[in-house]
Amino acid sequence: MRVRPLAWLLLLAAAAPGAAPAMEEDPGLAGAVERGEYLFQASGGCSCHTPSGGPLLAGGRALETPFGVFYSTNITPDVETGIGGWSEADFFRAMRLGEAPDGSHFYPVFPYAAFTRMSDADLRDLQAYLFSLPAVEKPNRPHEVSPPISWRWSAAIWNALFLEVGAYQPDPERSEEWNRGAYLSVALAHCGECHTPRTLLLGLDPSMHLAGSAEAPEGELAPNITPDDETGIGEWSRADLRWFLQTGFKPDGDDAQGLMRELIDQGYRHLTTADLNAIATYLGSLPAIHNRVQAPANAE
Ligand code: HEC
């Protein structure tokens, strides 16, 4: 909804050079796009939606999971094949409830269980940013999954079990920095979607929050990032974690590969020092869970 005024302003600006300063007179929208870009980066650059080699956010990237192959969707503002036709309400519905404008369900491979925690203001800014990007015409590819996963209504059952709808509520017992770190990690950066193992019914296991998962998308191993000294990152200093999220380098000199590398390159590395410290504060406060992540026994 907020994009329409932008389109009009651009048209006006193009038609009448004298009208160009109109852009400057709408700091609201320009500000929304700019803030939205930062939120986009904090979410890891929505990198699952960009196939290697591009085009940006046009979807079609195969996400191999133990339940079949999901293809990410086109989230550019193309009206026919992307999300350009979505109203603000449609965008909120997708991000908060995991539902498409026609009421069908998305699969939880799209981390709406995390994005539902975003504030209203941040959702609006993120949409403004996404809608400011180039539209790419590229039809979505059907997922290759079998029943019961292929029954989209199975997602409705999943939602009833695991989806807690609504924006993040700050914990008044905790500091502002801690709450900022929790918000960033849980709502935007969705660390738990990969680093928390799932139960049999595929919900995130709350008793194992960030304790590592052998079933992260694309069959990757997402290590334990709780402060356990032996199996987690208890021995990393705050500066180590900040450096890792900025560069991909671990304290032992090794560097991140795969999905984690993409999230850093396309997103996390742009976070401010204050925000990276907030994430470190939040992670450091979590219970240390002793859990060594290992490849499943049936892996090659
Ligand atoms: C899309 C999945 C995904 C998301 C989201 C994600 N990670 Fe990761 N992360 C991984 C994978 C996979 C690895 C292993 C990378 C490797 O082996 O090189 C990893 C590695 C790491 C490591 C290195 C740990 C070690 O012991 O080597 C840290 C620290 C980390 N992630 C922190 C985070 C934080 C903090 C967030 C949220 C701000 C986050 N990750 C979000 C998938 C993810």
mmCIF file of C-alpha atoms and ligand atoms in Angstrom:
data_model
loop_
_atom_site.group_PDB
_atom_site.id
_atom_site.type_symbol
_atom_site.label_atom_id
_atom_site.label_comp_id
_atom_site.label_asym_id
_atom_site.label_seq_id
_atom_site.Cartn_x
_atom_site.Cartn_y
_atom_site.Cartn_z
ATOM 1 C CA MET A 1 0.000 0.000 0.000
ATOM 2 C CA ARG A 2 2.789 2.345 0.866
ATOM 3 C CA VAL A 3 4.437 1.833 -2.467
ATOM 4 C CA ARG A 4 1.704 3.415 -4.472
ATOM 5 C CA PRO A 5 2.583 6.936 -3.286
ATOM 6 C CA LEU A 6 6.187 6.240 -4.274
ATOM 7 C CA ALA A 7 5.148 5.216 -7.773
ATOM 8 C CA TRP A 8 3.121 8.396 -8.062
ATOM 9 C CA LEU A 9 5.930 10.541 -6.810
ATOM 10 C CA LEU A 10 8.325 8.976 -9.276
ATOM 11 C CA LEU A 11 5.892 9.589 -12.107
ATOM 12 C CA LEU A 12 5.449 13.165 -11.037
ATOM 13 C CA ALA A 13 9.165 13.632 -10.718
ATOM 14 C CA ALA A 14 9.729 12.208 -14.191
ATOM 15 C CA ALA A 15 6.975 14.280 -15.772
ATOM 16 C CA ALA A 16 7.869 17.618 -14.252
ATOM 17 C CA PRO A 17 11.490 18.279 -13.297
ATOM 18 C CA GLY A 18 10.315 21.047 -11.014
ATOM 19 C CA ALA A 19 8.407 18.462 -9.006
ATOM 20 C CA ALA A 20 11.493 16.345 -8.250
ATOM 21 C CA PRO A 21 11.979 17.669 -4.717
ATOM 22 C CA ALA A 22 8.684 15.971 -3.927
ATOM 23 C CA MET A 23 10.791 12.886 -3.137
ATOM 24 C CA GLU A 24 12.557 14.836 -0.452
ATOM 25 C CA GLU A 25 9.265 16.018 0.867
ATOM 26 C CA ASP A 26 8.313 12.445 1.612
ATOM 27 C CA PRO A 27 11.041 11.489 4.063
ATOM 28 C CA GLY A 28 8.515 9.007 5.425
ATOM 29 C CA LEU A 29 8.729 6.700 2.456
ATOM 30 C CA ALA A 30 12.424 7.211 1.709
ATOM 31 C CA GLY A 31 13.075 6.473 5.371
ATOM 32 C CA ALA A 32 10.923 3.351 5.217
ATOM 33 C CA VAL A 33 12.897 1.984 2.259
ATOM 34 C CA GLU A 34 16.176 2.693 4.002
ATOM 35 C CA ARG A 35 15.080 1.161 7.297
ATOM 36 C CA GLY A 36 13.620 -1.747 5.339
ATOM 37 C CA GLU A 37 16.965 -2.404 3.683
ATOM 38 C CA TYR A 38 18.591 -2.749 7.102
ATOM 39 C CA LEU A 39 15.878 -5.154 8.246
ATOM 40 C CA PHE A 40 16.364 -7.132 5.059
ATOM 41 C CA GLN A 41 20.064 -7.426 5.873
ATOM 42 C CA ALA A 42 19.295 -8.362 9.469
ATOM 43 C CA SER A 43 17.183 -11.213 8.117
ATOM 44 C CA GLY A 44 20.192 -12.504 6.190
ATOM 45 C CA GLY A 45 19.229 -10.911 2.881
ATOM 46 C CA CYS A 46 16.359 -13.376 2.331
ATOM 47 C CA SER A 47 19.124 -15.317 0.632
ATOM 48 C CA CYS A 48 17.085 -18.510 0.147
ATOM 49 C CA HIS A 49 15.077 -16.584 -2.453
ATOM 50 C CA THR A 50 18.094 -15.851 -4.608
ATOM 51 C CA PRO A 51 19.392 -18.750 -6.696
ATOM 52 C CA SER A 52 23.166 -18.813 -7.111
ATOM 53 C CA GLY A 53 24.067 -16.404 -9.872
ATOM 54 C CA GLY A 54 20.800 -14.461 -9.442
ATOM 55 C CA PRO A 55 18.552 -12.742 -10.285
ATOM 56 C CA LEU A 56 18.027 -11.199 -6.858
ATOM 57 C CA LEU A 57 15.040 -12.638 -4.962
ATOM 58 C CA ALA A 58 13.458 -14.154 -8.064
ATOM 59 C CA GLY A 59 13.183 -17.566 -6.374
ATOM 60 C CA GLY A 60 13.499 -21.047 -7.803
ATOM 61 C CA ARG A 61 16.309 -22.097 -5.549
ATOM 62 C CA ALA A 62 16.037 -25.742 -4.492
ATOM 63 C CA LEU A 63 15.963 -26.204 -0.733
ATOM 64 C CA GLU A 64 16.560 -29.849 -0.104
ATOM 65 C CA THR A 65 15.038 -31.086 3.121
ATOM 66 C CA PRO A 66 14.382 -34.565 4.513
ATOM 67 C CA PHE A 67 10.765 -34.091 3.359
ATOM 68 C CA GLY A 68 11.378 -33.303 -0.264
ATOM 69 C CA VAL A 69 12.604 -30.433 -2.363
ATOM 70 C CA PHE A 70 11.064 -27.016 -1.873
ATOM 71 C CA TYR A 71 11.638 -24.254 -4.391
ATOM 72 C CA SER A 72 11.823 -20.767 -2.996
ATOM 73 C CA THR A 73 9.388 -18.293 -4.508
ATOM 74 C CA ASN A 74 9.739 -15.057 -6.438
ATOM 75 C CA ILE A 75 9.506 -12.188 -3.929
ATOM 76 C CA THR A 76 10.370 -9.387 -6.349
ATOM 77 C CA PRO A 77 7.626 -6.809 -6.973
ATOM 78 C CA ASP A 78 6.616 -8.384 -10.297
ATOM 79 C CA VAL A 79 2.821 -8.334 -10.276
ATOM 80 C CA GLU A 80 2.242 -11.573 -12.215
ATOM 81 C CA THR A 81 4.916 -13.896 -10.875
ATOM 82 C CA GLY A 82 6.184 -12.125 -7.744
ATOM 83 C CA ILE A 83 4.523 -10.298 -4.864
ATOM 84 C CA GLY A 84 3.993 -6.940 -6.591
ATOM 85 C CA GLY A 85 0.221 -7.323 -6.389
ATOM 86 C CA TRP A 86 0.217 -7.809 -2.635
ATOM 87 C CA SER A 87 -1.379 -5.216 -0.408
ATOM 88 C CA GLU A 88 0.041 -4.419 2.990
ATOM 89 C CA ALA A 89 -2.584 -6.741 4.474
ATOM 90 C CA ASP A 90 -1.461 -9.552 2.141
ATOM 91 C CA PHE A 91 2.153 -9.057 3.189
ATOM 92 C CA PHE A 92 1.238 -9.099 6.883
ATOM 93 C CA ARG A 93 -0.843 -12.222 6.349
ATOM 94 C CA ALA A 94 2.063 -14.047 4.718
ATOM 95 C CA MET A 95 4.645 -12.971 7.282
ATOM 96 C CA ARG A 96 2.475 -13.358 10.365
ATOM 97 C CA LEU A 97 0.216 -16.309 9.477
ATOM 98 C CA GLY A 98 2.045 -18.079 6.655
ATOM 99 C CA GLU A 99 -0.921 -17.659 4.321
ATOM 100 C CA ALA A 100 -0.975 -16.574 0.689
ATOM 101 C CA PRO A 101 -3.408 -13.858 -0.445
ATOM 102 C CA ASP A 102 -5.752 -16.606 -1.753
ATOM 103 C CA GLY A 103 -5.837 -18.199 1.705
ATOM 104 C CA SER A 104 -3.674 -21.201 0.865
ATOM 105 C CA HIS A 105 -0.916 -22.125 3.282
ATOM 106 C CA PHE A 106 2.772 -21.701 2.832
ATOM 107 C CA TYR A 107 5.030 -24.418 4.145
ATOM 108 C CA PRO A 108 6.938 -23.677 7.318
ATOM 109 C CA VAL A 109 10.152 -23.993 5.304
ATOM 110 C CA PHE A 110 9.351 -20.288 4.825
ATOM 111 C CA PRO A 111 10.231 -19.094 8.349
ATOM 112 C CA TYR A 112 6.998 -17.220 9.092
ATOM 113 C CA ALA A 113 7.093 -18.737 12.591
ATOM 114 C CA ALA A 114 10.043 -16.373 13.102
ATOM 115 C CA PHE A 115 8.840 -13.431 11.004
ATOM 116 C CA THR A 116 5.507 -13.360 12.848
ATOM 117 C CA ARG A 117 7.555 -11.836 15.706
ATOM 118 C CA MET A 118 8.429 -8.731 13.649
ATOM 119 C CA SER A 119 6.832 -5.466 14.728
ATOM 120 C CA ASP A 120 4.154 -3.878 12.532
ATOM 121 C CA ALA A 121 6.448 -0.947 11.764
ATOM 122 C CA ASP A 122 9.289 -3.254 10.708
ATOM 123 C CA LEU A 123 6.996 -5.329 8.497
ATOM 124 C CA ARG A 124 5.844 -2.162 6.720
ATOM 125 C CA ASP A 125 9.409 -0.957 6.220
ATOM 126 C CA LEU A 126 10.534 -4.339 4.928
ATOM 127 C CA GLN A 127 7.716 -4.389 2.394
ATOM 128 C CA ALA A 128 8.585 -0.842 1.283
ATOM 129 C CA TYR A 129 12.166 -1.976 0.674
ATOM 130 C CA LEU A 130 11.225 -5.170 -1.182
ATOM 131 C CA PHE A 131 8.850 -3.184 -3.390
ATOM 132 C CA SER A 132 11.626 -0.713 -4.225
ATOM 133 C CA LEU A 133 13.712 -3.484 -5.850
ATOM 134 C CA PRO A 134 13.623 -4.437 -9.550
ATOM 135 C CA ALA A 135 10.691 -6.637 -10.546
ATOM 136 C CA VAL A 136 11.746 -9.883 -12.215
ATOM 137 C CA GLU A 137 9.287 -11.940 -14.210
ATOM 138 C CA LYS A 138 9.875 -15.561 -13.273
ATOM 139 C CA PRO A 139 7.111 -18.066 -12.534
ATOM 140 C CA ASN A 140 7.390 -20.149 -9.367
ATOM 141 C CA ARG A 141 8.325 -23.786 -9.606
ATOM 142 C CA PRO A 142 6.155 -26.410 -7.874
ATOM 143 C CA HIS A 143 7.647 -28.163 -4.856
ATOM 144 C CA GLU A 144 8.653 -31.818 -5.150
ATOM 145 C CA VAL A 145 7.173 -33.244 -1.985
ATOM 146 C CA SER A 146 4.920 -36.213 -1.332
ATOM 147 C CA PRO A 147 1.920 -36.708 0.992
ATOM 148 C CA PRO A 148 1.248 -35.800 3.725
ATOM 149 C CA ILE A 149 3.633 -32.890 3.296
ATOM 150 C CA SER A 150 2.273 -32.142 -0.170
ATOM 151 C CA TRP A 151 -1.168 -31.518 1.324
ATOM 152 C CA ARG A 152 -0.984 -27.845 1.996
ATOM 153 C CA TRP A 153 -3.547 -28.087 4.735
ATOM 154 C CA SER A 154 -1.023 -30.118 6.702
ATOM 155 C CA ALA A 155 0.560 -26.706 7.298
ATOM 156 C CA ALA A 156 -2.664 -25.628 9.037
ATOM 157 C CA ILE A 157 -2.210 -28.446 11.545
ATOM 158 C CA TRP A 158 1.416 -27.493 11.969
ATOM 159 C CA ASN A 159 0.360 -23.889 12.615
ATOM 160 C CA ALA A 160 -2.165 -24.954 15.234
ATOM 161 C CA LEU A 161 0.586 -26.880 17.013
ATOM 162 C CA PHE A 162 3.565 -24.595 16.670
ATOM 163 C CA LEU A 163 2.740 -21.150 15.378
ATOM 164 C CA GLU A 164 2.513 -18.473 18.011
ATOM 165 C CA VAL A 165 1.214 -15.506 16.060
ATOM 166 C CA GLY A 166 2.201 -11.977 16.968
ATOM 167 C CA ALA A 167 4.960 -9.449 17.407
ATOM 168 C CA TYR A 168 7.817 -9.969 19.854
ATOM 169 C CA GLN A 169 6.963 -8.798 23.348
ATOM 170 C CA PRO A 170 9.952 -7.404 25.223
ATOM 171 C CA ASP A 171 10.795 -9.054 28.529
ATOM 172 C CA PRO A 172 10.642 -6.254 31.121
ATOM 173 C CA GLU A 173 13.011 -8.171 33.407
ATOM 174 C CA ARG A 174 15.770 -7.932 30.832
ATOM 175 C CA SER A 175 17.874 -5.037 29.576
ATOM 176 C CA GLU A 176 17.069 -3.102 26.443
ATOM 177 C CA GLU A 177 20.166 -4.565 24.795
ATOM 178 C CA TRP A 178 19.091 -8.116 25.610
ATOM 179 C CA ASN A 179 15.618 -7.490 24.206
ATOM 180 C CA ARG A 180 17.074 -5.999 21.045
ATOM 181 C CA GLY A 181 19.313 -9.054 20.648
ATOM 182 C CA ALA A 182 16.409 -11.422 21.239
ATOM 183 C CA TYR A 183 14.255 -9.555 18.731
ATOM 184 C CA LEU A 184 16.984 -9.579 16.097
ATOM 185 C CA SER A 185 17.817 -13.256 16.601
ATOM 186 C CA VAL A 186 14.283 -14.570 16.899
ATOM 187 C CA ALA A 187 12.186 -12.352 14.627
ATOM 188 C CA LEU A 188 14.590 -11.242 11.922
ATOM 189 C CA ALA A 189 17.772 -13.270 11.695
ATOM 190 C CA HIS A 190 15.777 -16.464 12.449
ATOM 191 C CA CYS A 191 18.875 -18.215 13.850
ATOM 192 C CA GLY A 192 16.690 -20.899 15.432
ATOM 193 C CA GLU A 193 15.153 -21.994 12.155
ATOM 194 C CA CYS A 194 18.435 -23.715 11.384
ATOM 195 C CA HIS A 195 20.223 -23.989 14.726
ATOM 196 C CA THR A 196 17.354 -25.474 16.750
ATOM 197 C CA PRO A 197 16.536 -29.144 16.130
ATOM 198 C CA ARG A 198 12.982 -30.157 15.254
ATOM 199 C CA THR A 199 10.709 -32.642 16.934
ATOM 200 C CA LEU A 200 9.054 -35.527 15.114
ATOM 201 C CA LEU A 201 6.236 -33.246 14.004
ATOM 202 C CA LEU A 202 8.780 -30.768 12.715
ATOM 203 C CA GLY A 203 8.218 -28.029 15.236
ATOM 204 C CA LEU A 204 11.282 -26.398 16.765
ATOM 205 C CA ASP A 205 12.149 -28.136 20.039
ATOM 206 C CA PRO A 206 12.029 -25.351 22.655
ATOM 207 C CA SER A 207 14.058 -27.368 25.155
ATOM 208 C CA MET A 208 16.902 -27.430 22.623
ATOM 209 C CA HIS A 209 16.841 -23.757 21.641
ATOM 210 C CA LEU A 210 19.878 -23.116 19.386
ATOM 211 C CA ALA A 211 21.538 -26.362 20.497
ATOM 212 C CA GLY A 212 22.271 -27.358 16.893
ATOM 213 C CA SER A 213 20.513 -29.326 14.190
ATOM 214 C CA ALA A 214 21.634 -31.968 11.755
ATOM 215 C CA GLU A 215 18.695 -31.188 9.503
ATOM 216 C CA ALA A 216 19.162 -27.576 8.485
ATOM 217 C CA PRO A 217 17.992 -26.880 4.917
ATOM 218 C CA GLU A 218 20.128 -28.295 2.122
ATOM 219 C CA GLY A 219 21.168 -31.098 4.462
ATOM 220 C CA GLU A 220 23.631 -28.877 6.301
ATOM 221 C CA LEU A 221 24.737 -29.284 9.901
ATOM 222 C CA ALA A 222 23.989 -26.185 11.947
ATOM 223 C CA PRO A 223 26.249 -26.324 15.017
ATOM 224 C CA ASN A 224 25.265 -25.801 18.629
ATOM 225 C CA ILE A 225 25.484 -22.052 19.328
ATOM 226 C CA THR A 226 24.503 -22.132 23.008
ATOM 227 C CA PRO A 227 27.231 -21.135 25.491
ATOM 228 C CA ASP A 228 28.283 -24.743 26.193
ATOM 229 C CA ASP A 229 32.091 -24.758 26.389
ATOM 230 C CA GLU A 230 32.604 -28.130 24.799
ATOM 231 C CA THR A 231 29.893 -28.540 22.178
ATOM 232 C CA GLY A 232 28.683 -24.956 21.703
ATOM 233 C CA ILE A 233 30.358 -21.570 21.435
ATOM 234 C CA GLY A 234 30.899 -20.993 25.178
ATOM 235 C CA GLU A 235 34.542 -20.270 24.567
ATOM 236 C CA TRP A 236 33.890 -17.569 21.989
ATOM 237 C CA SER A 237 34.177 -13.990 23.278
ATOM 238 C CA ARG A 238 31.619 -11.389 22.252
ATOM 239 C CA ALA A 239 34.206 -9.997 19.854
ATOM 240 C CA ASP A 240 34.673 -13.486 18.335
ATOM 241 C CA LEU A 241 30.964 -13.781 17.598
ATOM 242 C CA ARG A 242 30.788 -10.246 16.221
ATOM 243 C CA TRP A 243 33.778 -10.911 13.984
ATOM 244 C CA PHE A 244 32.218 -14.160 12.797
ATOM 245 C CA LEU A 245 28.922 -12.482 11.888
ATOM 246 C CA GLN A 246 30.864 -9.765 10.045
ATOM 247 C CA THR A 247 33.404 -11.883 8.201
ATOM 248 C CA GLY A 248 32.499 -15.564 8.472
ATOM 249 C CA PHE A 249 35.783 -16.308 10.275
ATOM 250 C CA LYS A 250 35.680 -18.422 13.406
ATOM 251 C CA PRO A 251 38.156 -17.947 16.282
ATOM 252 C CA ASP A 252 40.088 -21.043 15.112
ATOM 253 C CA GLY A 253 40.634 -19.491 11.680
ATOM 254 C CA ASP A 254 38.143 -21.761 9.905
ATOM 255 C CA ASP A 255 35.469 -19.990 7.876
ATOM 256 C CA ALA A 256 31.730 -20.482 7.435
ATOM 257 C CA GLN A 257 30.463 -22.326 4.387
ATOM 258 C CA GLY A 258 27.132 -22.783 2.660
ATOM 259 C CA LEU A 259 24.010 -21.155 4.027
ATOM 260 C CA MET A 260 25.705 -19.472 6.961
ATOM 261 C CA ARG A 261 28.233 -17.896 4.626
ATOM 262 C CA GLU A 262 25.436 -16.546 2.418
ATOM 263 C CA LEU A 263 23.520 -15.083 5.340
ATOM 264 C CA ILE A 264 26.669 -13.301 6.483
ATOM 265 C CA ASP A 265 27.663 -12.040 3.042
ATOM 266 C CA GLN A 266 24.186 -10.967 1.996
ATOM 267 C CA GLY A 267 22.972 -9.708 5.328
ATOM 268 C CA TYR A 268 24.385 -10.081 8.800
ATOM 269 C CA ARG A 269 27.710 -8.409 8.030
ATOM 270 C CA HIS A 270 25.867 -5.109 7.545
ATOM 271 C CA LEU A 271 24.557 -5.067 11.106
ATOM 272 C CA THR A 272 25.792 -2.287 13.361
ATOM 273 C CA THR A 273 28.261 -3.069 16.121
ATOM 274 C CA ALA A 274 25.546 -2.265 18.663
ATOM 275 C CA ASP A 275 23.176 -4.804 17.067
ATOM 276 C CA LEU A 276 25.868 -7.483 16.820
ATOM 277 C CA ASN A 277 26.689 -6.910 20.489
ATOM 278 C CA ALA A 278 22.996 -7.216 21.309
ATOM 279 C CA ILE A 279 22.877 -10.611 19.543
ATOM 280 C CA ALA A 280 25.981 -11.686 21.486
ATOM 281 C CA THR A 281 24.355 -10.583 24.750
ATOM 282 C CA TYR A 282 21.235 -12.575 23.979
ATOM 283 C CA LEU A 283 23.093 -15.729 22.876
ATOM 284 C CA GLY A 284 25.441 -15.510 25.858
ATOM 285 C CA SER A 285 22.489 -15.418 28.265
ATOM 286 C CA LEU A 286 20.951 -18.662 27.007
ATOM 287 C CA PRO A 287 21.252 -21.907 28.948
ATOM 288 C CA ALA A 288 24.316 -23.881 27.860
ATOM 289 C CA ILE A 289 23.090 -27.134 26.331
ATOM 290 C CA HIS A 290 25.488 -30.009 25.884
ATOM 291 C CA ASN A 291 24.774 -31.379 22.434
ATOM 292 C CA ARG A 292 27.222 -32.319 19.737
ATOM 293 C CA VAL A 293 25.638 -32.122 16.323
ATOM 294 C CA GLN A 294 26.455 -35.073 14.144
ATOM 295 C CA ALA A 295 25.475 -36.069 10.663
ATOM 296 C CA PRO A 296 22.517 -38.491 10.712
ATOM 297 C CA ALA A 297 23.609 -42.139 10.721
ATOM 298 C CA ASN A 298 22.144 -42.747 7.252
ATOM 299 C CA ALA A 299 24.107 -39.893 5.646
ATOM 300 C CA GLU A 300 26.804 -40.892 3.207
HETATM 301 C C1 HEC B 1 19.591 -20.836 7.010
HETATM 302 C C2 HEC B 1 20.170 -21.536 8.151
HETATM 303 C C3 HEC B 1 20.924 -20.719 9.201
HETATM 304 C C4 HEC B 1 20.538 -19.578 9.843
HETATM 305 C C5 HEC B 1 19.253 -18.789 9.653
HETATM 306 C C6 HEC B 1 21.615 -19.229 10.759
HETATM 307 N N1 HEC B 1 22.611 -20.137 10.667
HETATM 308 FE FE1 HEC B 1 24.371 -20.090 11.722
HETATM 309 N N2 HEC B 1 25.026 -21.716 10.667
HETATM 310 C C7 HEC B 1 24.279 -22.462 9.768
HETATM 311 C C8 HEC B 1 25.078 -23.552 9.251
HETATM 312 C C9 HEC B 1 24.624 -24.584 8.241
HETATM 313 C C10 HEC B 1 26.345 -23.439 9.869
HETATM 314 C C11 HEC B 1 27.589 -24.318 9.644
HETATM 315 C C12 HEC B 1 28.457 -23.590 8.670
HETATM 316 C C13 HEC B 1 29.746 -24.322 8.403
HETATM 317 O O1 HEC B 1 29.872 -25.486 8.788
HETATM 318 O O2 HEC B 1 30.629 -23.712 7.797
HETATM 319 C C14 HEC B 1 26.273 -22.289 10.783
HETATM 320 C C15 HEC B 1 27.321 -21.857 11.590
HETATM 321 C C16 HEC B 1 27.202 -20.897 12.585
HETATM 322 C C17 HEC B 1 28.211 -20.601 13.590
HETATM 323 C C18 HEC B 1 29.562 -21.286 13.717
HETATM 324 C C19 HEC B 1 29.489 -22.214 14.887
HETATM 325 C C20 HEC B 1 30.668 -23.150 14.999
HETATM 326 O O3 HEC B 1 30.816 -23.736 16.091
HETATM 327 O O4 HEC B 1 31.401 -23.325 14.029
HETATM 328 C C21 HEC B 1 27.700 -19.608 14.376
HETATM 329 C C22 HEC B 1 28.370 -18.946 15.573
HETATM 330 C C23 HEC B 1 26.380 -19.280 13.868
HETATM 331 N N3 HEC B 1 26.112 -20.081 12.782
HETATM 332 C C24 HEC B 1 25.562 -18.330 14.423
HETATM 333 C C25 HEC B 1 24.324 -17.962 13.871
HETATM 334 C C26 HEC B 1 23.542 -16.878 14.388
HETATM 335 C C27 HEC B 1 23.897 -16.030 15.600
HETATM 336 C C28 HEC B 1 22.431 -16.797 13.576
HETATM 337 C C29 HEC B 1 21.346 -15.758 13.631
HETATM 338 C C30 HEC B 1 21.826 -14.373 13.746
HETATM 339 C C31 HEC B 1 22.541 -17.849 12.572
HETATM 340 N N4 HEC B 1 23.712 -18.540 12.797
HETATM 341 C C32 HEC B 1 21.606 -18.104 11.586
HETATM 342 C C33 HEC B 1 22.974 -22.208 9.378
HETATM 343 C C34 HEC B 1 22.240 -21.080 9.739
#
